[in-house]
């Protein structure tokens, strides 16, 4: 009987290790795609303005599907985007834990949220570190860009329209209060941050998780329906944290 249980345990360990290997290989492959997308986006950047902290570059529209509306109304604006736009960050979701820091750098698991209103001032999101009774889907003030992070990426759907935006807002209301999903196994009752975004986008017939594994930020960034409208990267200059900002522009 003991040998039987040991065999089962060993099998479970092998399966879990295999899944971890597959996950890391997938992350590395997606990271290469993301790096190329970021490089292409930055290569179109033209210098606009600089202050003590931020340097701004406008990225001229070159693709027909690129919508430049409601992105950055003015330099130093902290509310970027409109209904349906997706925010992703690769900051470490667990401070001081190097494993999550590594994974986040590879797969943008830091955090994800979706803009809820036209002005970009509200975000629908869920986090897992507020406390068990507070970890639920909420519509919050969009203060994302006021928080330090190695990178921020904002994405927009190529196929979004006003009707789909209305659906996203309606479906957002329907999941308010739903709890955080710590198992990472998808269901309609609980969510983790990028799973919530994937769930909402399914309601407008857009699949953001085509590998059918855990929905990571990398899955969303590499999805063919999504394109970059804003990118912020951190660097250190004279022992001071500074940022380069690239934003999509018609001009």
PDB file of C-alpha atoms in Angstrom:
ATOM      1  CA  UNK A   1       0.000   0.000   0.000  1.00  0.00           C
ATOM      2  CA  UNK A   2       2.844   2.394   0.906  1.00  0.00           C
ATOM      3  CA  UNK A   3       4.588   1.662  -2.404  1.00  0.00           C
ATOM      4  CA  UNK A   4       1.356   2.429  -4.228  1.00  0.00           C
ATOM      5  CA  UNK A   5       1.041   5.838  -2.583  1.00  0.00           C
ATOM      6  CA  UNK A   6       4.710   6.605  -3.182  1.00  0.00           C
ATOM      7  CA  UNK A   7       4.234   5.776  -6.837  1.00  0.00           C
ATOM      8  CA  UNK A   8       1.277   8.157  -7.051  1.00  0.00           C
ATOM      9  CA  UNK A   9       3.219  10.909  -5.286  1.00  0.00           C
ATOM     10  CA  UNK A  10       6.192  10.443  -7.611  1.00  0.00           C
ATOM     11  CA  UNK A  11       3.881  10.604 -10.609  1.00  0.00           C
ATOM     12  CA  UNK A  12       2.331  13.847  -9.349  1.00  0.00           C
ATOM     13  CA  UNK A  13       5.793  15.350  -8.800  1.00  0.00           C
ATOM     14  CA  UNK A  14       6.877  14.356 -12.315  1.00  0.00           C
ATOM     15  CA  UNK A  15       3.726  15.886 -13.815  1.00  0.00           C
ATOM     16  CA  UNK A  16       4.192  19.134 -11.879  1.00  0.00           C
ATOM     17  CA  UNK A  17       7.861  19.392 -12.857  1.00  0.00           C
ATOM     18  CA  UNK A  18       6.955  18.711 -16.488  1.00  0.00           C
ATOM     19  CA  UNK A  19       4.348  21.457 -16.405  1.00  0.00           C
ATOM     20  CA  UNK A  20       6.885  23.860 -14.909  1.00  0.00           C
ATOM     21  CA  UNK A  21       9.384  23.075 -17.661  1.00  0.00           C
ATOM     22  CA  UNK A  22       6.711  23.581 -20.335  1.00  0.00           C
ATOM     23  CA  UNK A  23       5.663  26.853 -18.701  1.00  0.00           C
ATOM     24  CA  UNK A  24       9.227  28.236 -18.613  1.00  0.00           C
ATOM     25  CA  UNK A  25       9.933  27.197 -22.211  1.00  0.00           C
ATOM     26  CA  UNK A  26       6.681  28.883 -23.274  1.00  0.00           C
ATOM     27  CA  UNK A  27       7.634  32.008 -21.307  1.00  0.00           C
ATOM     28  CA  UNK A  28      11.048  32.204 -22.956  1.00  0.00           C
ATOM     29  CA  UNK A  29       9.557  31.834 -26.443  1.00  0.00           C
ATOM     30  CA  UNK A  30       6.954  34.521 -25.740  1.00  0.00           C
ATOM     31  CA  UNK A  31       9.603  36.786 -24.209  1.00  0.00           C
ATOM     32  CA  UNK A  32      11.501  36.752 -27.517  1.00  0.00           C
ATOM     33  CA  UNK A  33       8.345  37.806 -29.363  1.00  0.00           C
ATOM     34  CA  UNK A  34       7.640  40.548 -26.813  1.00  0.00           C
ATOM     35  CA  UNK A  35      11.174  41.918 -27.056  1.00  0.00           C
ATOM     36  CA  UNK A  36      10.813  42.164 -30.844  1.00  0.00           C
ATOM     37  CA  UNK A  37       7.443  43.942 -30.512  1.00  0.00           C
ATOM     38  CA  UNK A  38       8.893  46.424 -28.037  1.00  0.00           C
ATOM     39  CA  UNK A  39      11.934  47.047 -30.228  1.00  0.00           C
ATOM     40  CA  UNK A  40       9.727  47.646 -33.288  1.00  0.00           C
ATOM     41  CA  UNK A  41       7.505  50.035 -31.337  1.00  0.00           C
ATOM     42  CA  UNK A  42      10.462  51.970 -29.931  1.00  0.00           C
ATOM     43  CA  UNK A  43      12.179  52.155 -33.323  1.00  0.00           C
ATOM     44  CA  UNK A  44       9.306  54.340 -34.561  1.00  0.00           C
ATOM     45  CA  UNK A  45       9.679  56.760 -31.667  1.00  0.00           C
ATOM     46  CA  UNK A  46      10.469  60.438 -32.221  1.00  0.00           C
ATOM     47  CA  UNK A  47      11.647  62.640 -29.347  1.00  0.00           C
ATOM     48  CA  UNK A  48       8.992  65.045 -28.056  1.00  0.00           C
ATOM     49  CA  UNK A  49       9.726  66.325 -24.571  1.00  0.00           C
ATOM     50  CA  UNK A  50      11.827  65.746 -21.470  1.00  0.00           C
ATOM     51  CA  UNK A  51      11.674  66.746 -17.811  1.00  0.00           C
ATOM     52  CA  UNK A  52      13.666  65.619 -14.769  1.00  0.00           C
ATOM     53  CA  UNK A  53      12.037  62.187 -14.696  1.00  0.00           C
ATOM     54  CA  UNK A  54      10.313  61.432 -17.991  1.00  0.00           C
ATOM     55  CA  UNK A  55      11.420  61.460 -21.627  1.00  0.00           C
ATOM     56  CA  UNK A  56       8.589  61.227 -24.164  1.00  0.00           C
ATOM     57  CA  UNK A  57       8.681  59.768 -27.665  1.00  0.00           C
ATOM     58  CA  UNK A  58       5.730  59.747 -30.036  1.00  0.00           C
ATOM     59  CA  UNK A  59       5.400  56.584 -32.113  1.00  0.00           C
ATOM     60  CA  UNK A  60       3.962  57.469 -35.496  1.00  0.00           C
ATOM     61  CA  UNK A  61       1.060  55.349 -36.711  1.00  0.00           C
ATOM     62  CA  UNK A  62       2.132  53.063 -39.565  1.00  0.00           C
ATOM     63  CA  UNK A  63      -0.499  50.300 -39.559  1.00  0.00           C
ATOM     64  CA  UNK A  64      -4.080  50.764 -40.709  1.00  0.00           C
ATOM     65  CA  UNK A  65      -5.526  49.063 -37.631  1.00  0.00           C
ATOM     66  CA  UNK A  66      -3.752  51.412 -35.200  1.00  0.00           C
ATOM     67  CA  UNK A  67      -6.209  53.703 -33.426  1.00  0.00           C
ATOM     68  CA  UNK A  68      -4.498  56.742 -31.914  1.00  0.00           C
ATOM     69  CA  UNK A  69      -7.505  58.170 -30.065  1.00  0.00           C
ATOM     70  CA  UNK A  70      -7.629  58.505 -26.256  1.00  0.00           C
ATOM     71  CA  UNK A  71      -4.015  57.503 -25.662  1.00  0.00           C
ATOM     72  CA  UNK A  72      -2.055  60.420 -24.238  1.00  0.00           C
ATOM     73  CA  UNK A  73      -3.923  63.717 -24.160  1.00  0.00           C
ATOM     74  CA  UNK A  74      -0.782  65.551 -23.058  1.00  0.00           C
ATOM     75  CA  UNK A  75       2.691  64.718 -21.813  1.00  0.00           C
ATOM     76  CA  UNK A  76       2.803  63.834 -18.109  1.00  0.00           C
ATOM     77  CA  UNK A  77      -0.796  62.570 -18.288  1.00  0.00           C
ATOM     78  CA  UNK A  78      -1.150  59.538 -15.982  1.00  0.00           C
ATOM     79  CA  UNK A  79      -4.456  58.295 -17.427  1.00  0.00           C
ATOM     80  CA  UNK A  80      -3.725  56.572 -20.706  1.00  0.00           C
ATOM     81  CA  UNK A  81      -6.269  54.729 -22.844  1.00  0.00           C
ATOM     82  CA  UNK A  82     -10.002  54.097 -22.976  1.00  0.00           C
ATOM     83  CA  UNK A  83     -12.567  51.311 -22.506  1.00  0.00           C
ATOM     84  CA  UNK A  84     -11.071  47.873 -23.152  1.00  0.00           C
ATOM     85  CA  UNK A  85      -7.413  48.882 -23.189  1.00  0.00           C
ATOM     86  CA  UNK A  86      -5.249  46.481 -21.187  1.00  0.00           C
ATOM     87  CA  UNK A  87      -2.503  47.497 -18.745  1.00  0.00           C
ATOM     88  CA  UNK A  88       0.291  45.059 -17.920  1.00  0.00           C
ATOM     89  CA  UNK A  89       3.334  45.374 -15.687  1.00  0.00           C
ATOM     90  CA  UNK A  90       6.293  43.094 -15.038  1.00  0.00           C
ATOM     91  CA  UNK A  91       6.976  44.301 -11.501  1.00  0.00           C
ATOM     92  CA  UNK A  92       7.503  41.589  -8.902  1.00  0.00           C
ATOM     93  CA  UNK A  93       4.088  40.645  -7.421  1.00  0.00           C
ATOM     94  CA  UNK A  94       5.777  39.362  -4.230  1.00  0.00           C
ATOM     95  CA  UNK A  95       8.414  41.807  -3.006  1.00  0.00           C
ATOM     96  CA  UNK A  96      11.700  40.174  -2.099  1.00  0.00           C
ATOM     97  CA  UNK A  97      10.912  36.789  -3.655  1.00  0.00           C
ATOM     98  CA  UNK A  98      13.365  36.288  -6.523  1.00  0.00           C
ATOM     99  CA  UNK A  99      11.426  33.424  -8.176  1.00  0.00           C
ATOM    100  CA  UNK A 100       8.341  35.550  -8.840  1.00  0.00           C
ATOM    101  CA  UNK A 101      10.606  38.408  -9.925  1.00  0.00           C
ATOM    102  CA  UNK A 102      12.211  36.143 -12.532  1.00  0.00           C
ATOM    103  CA  UNK A 103       8.890  34.766 -13.754  1.00  0.00           C
ATOM    104  CA  UNK A 104       7.372  38.242 -13.938  1.00  0.00           C
ATOM    105  CA  UNK A 105      10.274  39.500 -16.049  1.00  0.00           C
ATOM    106  CA  UNK A 106       9.637  36.600 -18.438  1.00  0.00           C
ATOM    107  CA  UNK A 107       5.861  36.526 -18.553  1.00  0.00           C
ATOM    108  CA  UNK A 108       4.472  39.847 -17.234  1.00  0.00           C
ATOM    109  CA  UNK A 109       2.656  38.219 -14.319  1.00  0.00           C
ATOM    110  CA  UNK A 110       3.209  41.334 -12.169  1.00  0.00           C
ATOM    111  CA  UNK A 111      -0.326  42.616 -12.610  1.00  0.00           C
ATOM    112  CA  UNK A 112      -2.932  43.229 -15.279  1.00  0.00           C
ATOM    113  CA  UNK A 113      -6.048  45.371 -15.513  1.00  0.00           C
ATOM    114  CA  UNK A 114      -8.533  46.712 -18.076  1.00  0.00           C
ATOM    115  CA  UNK A 115      -9.659  50.301 -18.544  1.00  0.00           C
ATOM    116  CA  UNK A 116     -13.337  50.633 -17.660  1.00  0.00           C
ATOM    117  CA  UNK A 117     -14.292  54.168 -18.735  1.00  0.00           C
ATOM    118  CA  UNK A 118     -13.726  56.384 -21.753  1.00  0.00           C
ATOM    119  CA  UNK A 119     -11.393  58.840 -20.021  1.00  0.00           C
ATOM    120  CA  UNK A 120      -9.081  56.079 -18.769  1.00  0.00           C
ATOM    121  CA  UNK A 121      -9.489  57.107 -15.129  1.00  0.00           C
ATOM    122  CA  UNK A 122     -11.094  53.839 -13.987  1.00  0.00           C
ATOM    123  CA  UNK A 123      -9.669  50.317 -14.015  1.00  0.00           C
ATOM    124  CA  UNK A 124     -11.364  46.967 -13.451  1.00  0.00           C
ATOM    125  CA  UNK A 125      -8.941  44.615 -11.741  1.00  0.00           C
ATOM    126  CA  UNK A 126      -8.382  42.051  -9.022  1.00  0.00           C
ATOM    127  CA  UNK A 127      -5.373  41.555  -6.774  1.00  0.00           C
ATOM    128  CA  UNK A 128      -4.414  38.762  -4.418  1.00  0.00           C
ATOM    129  CA  UNK A 129      -2.484  40.609  -1.718  1.00  0.00           C
ATOM    130  CA  UNK A 130      -5.042  42.858   0.022  1.00  0.00           C
ATOM    131  CA  UNK A 131      -6.395  40.193   2.362  1.00  0.00           C
ATOM    132  CA  UNK A 132      -8.783  37.277   1.845  1.00  0.00           C
ATOM    133  CA  UNK A 133     -11.920  39.365   2.338  1.00  0.00           C
ATOM    134  CA  UNK A 134     -10.659  42.199   0.124  1.00  0.00           C
ATOM    135  CA  UNK A 135      -9.261  40.224  -2.810  1.00  0.00           C
ATOM    136  CA  UNK A 136     -12.173  40.670  -5.193  1.00  0.00           C
ATOM    137  CA  UNK A 137     -12.991  42.212  -8.562  1.00  0.00           C
ATOM    138  CA  UNK A 138     -13.262  45.982  -8.209  1.00  0.00           C
ATOM    139  CA  UNK A 139     -13.424  49.117 -10.308  1.00  0.00           C
ATOM    140  CA  UNK A 140     -10.693  51.399  -8.968  1.00  0.00           C
ATOM    141  CA  UNK A 141      -9.167  54.735  -9.810  1.00  0.00           C
ATOM    142  CA  UNK A 142      -6.457  54.204 -12.429  1.00  0.00           C
ATOM    143  CA  UNK A 143      -3.280  55.155 -10.578  1.00  0.00           C
ATOM    144  CA  UNK A 144      -1.105  52.563 -12.321  1.00  0.00           C
ATOM    145  CA  UNK A 145       1.369  54.931 -13.916  1.00  0.00           C
ATOM    146  CA  UNK A 146       1.935  56.685 -10.607  1.00  0.00           C
ATOM    147  CA  UNK A 147       3.545  53.473  -9.289  1.00  0.00           C
ATOM    148  CA  UNK A 148       7.122  52.477 -10.079  1.00  0.00           C
ATOM    149  CA  UNK A 149       7.658  49.391 -12.227  1.00  0.00           C
ATOM    150  CA  UNK A 150      10.434  48.135 -14.539  1.00  0.00           C
ATOM    151  CA  UNK A 151       8.060  48.228 -17.526  1.00  0.00           C
ATOM    152  CA  UNK A 152       4.463  49.118 -18.333  1.00  0.00           C
ATOM    153  CA  UNK A 153       2.714  48.060 -21.523  1.00  0.00           C
ATOM    154  CA  UNK A 154      -0.737  49.258 -22.615  1.00  0.00           C
ATOM    155  CA  UNK A 155      -2.487  47.297 -25.362  1.00  0.00           C
ATOM    156  CA  UNK A 156      -5.529  47.825 -27.572  1.00  0.00           C
ATOM    157  CA  UNK A 157      -7.579  45.357 -29.570  1.00  0.00           C
ATOM    158  CA  UNK A 158      -7.537  45.604 -33.356  1.00  0.00           C
ATOM    159  CA  UNK A 159     -11.193  44.544 -33.518  1.00  0.00           C
ATOM    160  CA  UNK A 160     -12.628  46.656 -30.684  1.00  0.00           C
ATOM    161  CA  UNK A 161     -15.606  48.885 -31.476  1.00  0.00           C
ATOM    162  CA  UNK A 162     -18.253  50.819 -29.534  1.00  0.00           C
ATOM    163  CA  UNK A 163     -20.569  47.810 -29.305  1.00  0.00           C
ATOM    164  CA  UNK A 164     -17.818  45.610 -27.882  1.00  0.00           C
ATOM    165  CA  UNK A 165     -16.857  48.322 -25.431  1.00  0.00           C
ATOM    166  CA  UNK A 166     -20.458  48.409 -24.170  1.00  0.00           C
ATOM    167  CA  UNK A 167     -20.384  44.620 -23.745  1.00  0.00           C
ATOM    168  CA  UNK A 168     -17.106  44.809 -21.818  1.00  0.00           C
ATOM    169  CA  UNK A 169     -18.600  47.390 -19.449  1.00  0.00           C
ATOM    170  CA  UNK A 170     -21.754  45.317 -18.914  1.00  0.00           C
ATOM    171  CA  UNK A 171     -19.816  42.109 -18.303  1.00  0.00           C
ATOM    172  CA  UNK A 172     -17.519  43.986 -15.918  1.00  0.00           C
ATOM    173  CA  UNK A 173     -20.518  44.891 -13.780  1.00  0.00           C
ATOM    174  CA  UNK A 174     -21.574  41.242 -13.690  1.00  0.00           C
ATOM    175  CA  UNK A 175     -18.292  40.051 -12.120  1.00  0.00           C
ATOM    176  CA  UNK A 176     -17.830  42.780  -9.523  1.00  0.00           C
ATOM    177  CA  UNK A 177     -17.197  41.220  -6.133  1.00  0.00           C
ATOM    178  CA  UNK A 178     -15.975  37.874  -7.494  1.00  0.00           C
ATOM    179  CA  UNK A 179     -13.095  36.459  -5.440  1.00  0.00           C
ATOM    180  CA  UNK A 180      -9.441  35.920  -6.290  1.00  0.00           C
ATOM    181  CA  UNK A 181      -8.452  32.558  -7.769  1.00  0.00           C
ATOM    182  CA  UNK A 182      -5.370  31.208  -5.992  1.00  0.00           C
ATOM    183  CA  UNK A 183      -5.491  27.836  -7.753  1.00  0.00           C
ATOM    184  CA  UNK A 184      -4.965  29.457 -11.206  1.00  0.00           C
ATOM    185  CA  UNK A 185      -7.450  26.906 -12.596  1.00  0.00           C
ATOM    186  CA  UNK A 186      -9.934  28.853 -14.709  1.00  0.00           C
ATOM    187  CA  UNK A 187     -13.594  28.943 -13.754  1.00  0.00           C
ATOM    188  CA  UNK A 188     -16.443  31.442 -13.901  1.00  0.00           C
ATOM    189  CA  UNK A 189     -16.554  32.132 -10.161  1.00  0.00           C
ATOM    190  CA  UNK A 190     -13.035  33.294  -9.280  1.00  0.00           C
ATOM    191  CA  UNK A 191     -10.262  35.086 -11.188  1.00  0.00           C
ATOM    192  CA  UNK A 192      -6.636  36.105 -11.049  1.00  0.00           C
ATOM    193  CA  UNK A 193      -5.724  39.389 -12.719  1.00  0.00           C
ATOM    194  CA  UNK A 194      -4.994  38.353 -16.309  1.00  0.00           C
ATOM    195  CA  UNK A 195      -7.619  35.603 -16.129  1.00  0.00           C
ATOM    196  CA  UNK A 196     -10.210  38.318 -15.472  1.00  0.00           C
ATOM    197  CA  UNK A 197      -9.108  40.191 -18.600  1.00  0.00           C
ATOM    198  CA  UNK A 198      -9.232  36.975 -20.642  1.00  0.00           C
ATOM    199  CA  UNK A 199     -12.713  36.189 -19.298  1.00  0.00           C
ATOM    200  CA  UNK A 200     -14.065  39.621 -20.237  1.00  0.00           C
ATOM    201  CA  UNK A 201     -12.561  39.462 -23.721  1.00  0.00           C
ATOM    202  CA  UNK A 202     -14.154  36.074 -24.328  1.00  0.00           C
ATOM    203  CA  UNK A 203     -17.483  37.870 -24.017  1.00  0.00           C
ATOM    204  CA  UNK A 204     -16.612  39.825 -27.163  1.00  0.00           C
ATOM    205  CA  UNK A 205     -15.340  36.679 -28.914  1.00  0.00           C
ATOM    206  CA  UNK A 206     -11.642  37.426 -28.551  1.00  0.00           C
ATOM    207  CA  UNK A 207      -9.462  34.618 -27.208  1.00  0.00           C
ATOM    208  CA  UNK A 208      -6.456  36.021 -25.342  1.00  0.00           C
ATOM    209  CA  UNK A 209      -5.169  32.642 -24.178  1.00  0.00           C
ATOM    210  CA  UNK A 210      -4.524  30.606 -27.299  1.00  0.00           C
ATOM    211  CA  UNK A 211      -2.060  28.224 -25.635  1.00  0.00           C
ATOM    212  CA  UNK A 212      -4.811  27.261 -23.129  1.00  0.00           C
ATOM    213  CA  UNK A 213      -2.327  27.301 -20.254  1.00  0.00           C
ATOM    214  CA  UNK A 214      -2.411  29.892 -17.458  1.00  0.00           C
ATOM    215  CA  UNK A 215      -3.302  33.276 -18.914  1.00  0.00           C
ATOM    216  CA  UNK A 216      -0.211  35.423 -18.470  1.00  0.00           C
ATOM    217  CA  UNK A 217       0.548  38.955 -19.526  1.00  0.00           C
ATOM    218  CA  UNK A 218       2.782  37.466 -22.219  1.00  0.00           C
ATOM    219  CA  UNK A 219      -0.199  35.626 -23.708  1.00  0.00           C
ATOM    220  CA  UNK A 220      -2.037  38.919 -24.062  1.00  0.00           C
ATOM    221  CA  UNK A 221       0.941  40.874 -25.439  1.00  0.00           C
ATOM    222  CA  UNK A 222       1.748  38.231 -28.074  1.00  0.00           C
ATOM    223  CA  UNK A 223      -1.880  37.807 -29.133  1.00  0.00           C
ATOM    224  CA  UNK A 224      -2.371  38.766 -32.778  1.00  0.00           C
ATOM    225  CA  UNK A 225      -5.476  40.836 -31.976  1.00  0.00           C
ATOM    226  CA  UNK A 226      -3.606  43.120 -29.567  1.00  0.00           C
ATOM    227  CA  UNK A 227      -1.192  45.915 -30.398  1.00  0.00           C
ATOM    228  CA  UNK A 228       0.888  48.285 -28.287  1.00  0.00           C
ATOM    229  CA  UNK A 229      -0.267  51.862 -27.774  1.00  0.00           C
ATOM    230  CA  UNK A 230       1.978  52.832 -24.843  1.00  0.00           C
ATOM    231  CA  UNK A 231       5.252  51.581 -23.403  1.00  0.00           C
ATOM    232  CA  UNK A 232       7.161  52.834 -20.368  1.00  0.00           C
ATOM    233  CA  UNK A 233      10.597  51.610 -19.325  1.00  0.00           C
ATOM    234  CA  UNK A 234      12.613  52.455 -16.221  1.00  0.00           C
ATOM    235  CA  UNK A 235      16.301  53.341 -16.112  1.00  0.00           C
ATOM    236  CA  UNK A 236      18.693  54.845 -13.592  1.00  0.00           C
ATOM    237  CA  UNK A 237      20.477  58.131 -14.290  1.00  0.00           C
ATOM    238  CA  UNK A 238      22.732  59.790 -11.726  1.00  0.00           C
ATOM    239  CA  UNK A 239      21.304  57.478  -9.044  1.00  0.00           C
ATOM    240  CA  UNK A 240      17.799  58.657  -9.905  1.00  0.00           C
ATOM    241  CA  UNK A 241      14.905  56.613 -11.295  1.00  0.00           C
ATOM    242  CA  UNK A 242      13.866  57.888 -14.733  1.00  0.00           C
ATOM    243  CA  UNK A 243      11.536  56.651 -17.464  1.00  0.00           C
ATOM    244  CA  UNK A 244      11.338  56.563 -21.243  1.00  0.00           C
ATOM    245  CA  UNK A 245       7.756  56.769 -22.511  1.00  0.00           C
ATOM    246  CA  UNK A 246       6.666  55.774 -26.018  1.00  0.00           C
ATOM    247  CA  UNK A 247       3.089  56.449 -27.098  1.00  0.00           C
ATOM    248  CA  UNK A 248       1.211  55.883 -30.357  1.00  0.00           C
ATOM    249  CA  UNK A 249       0.419  59.106 -32.222  1.00  0.00           C
ATOM    250  CA  UNK A 250      -1.267  60.150 -35.462  1.00  0.00           C
ATOM    251  CA  UNK A 251       1.331  62.830 -36.141  1.00  0.00           C
TER     252      UNK A 251
END
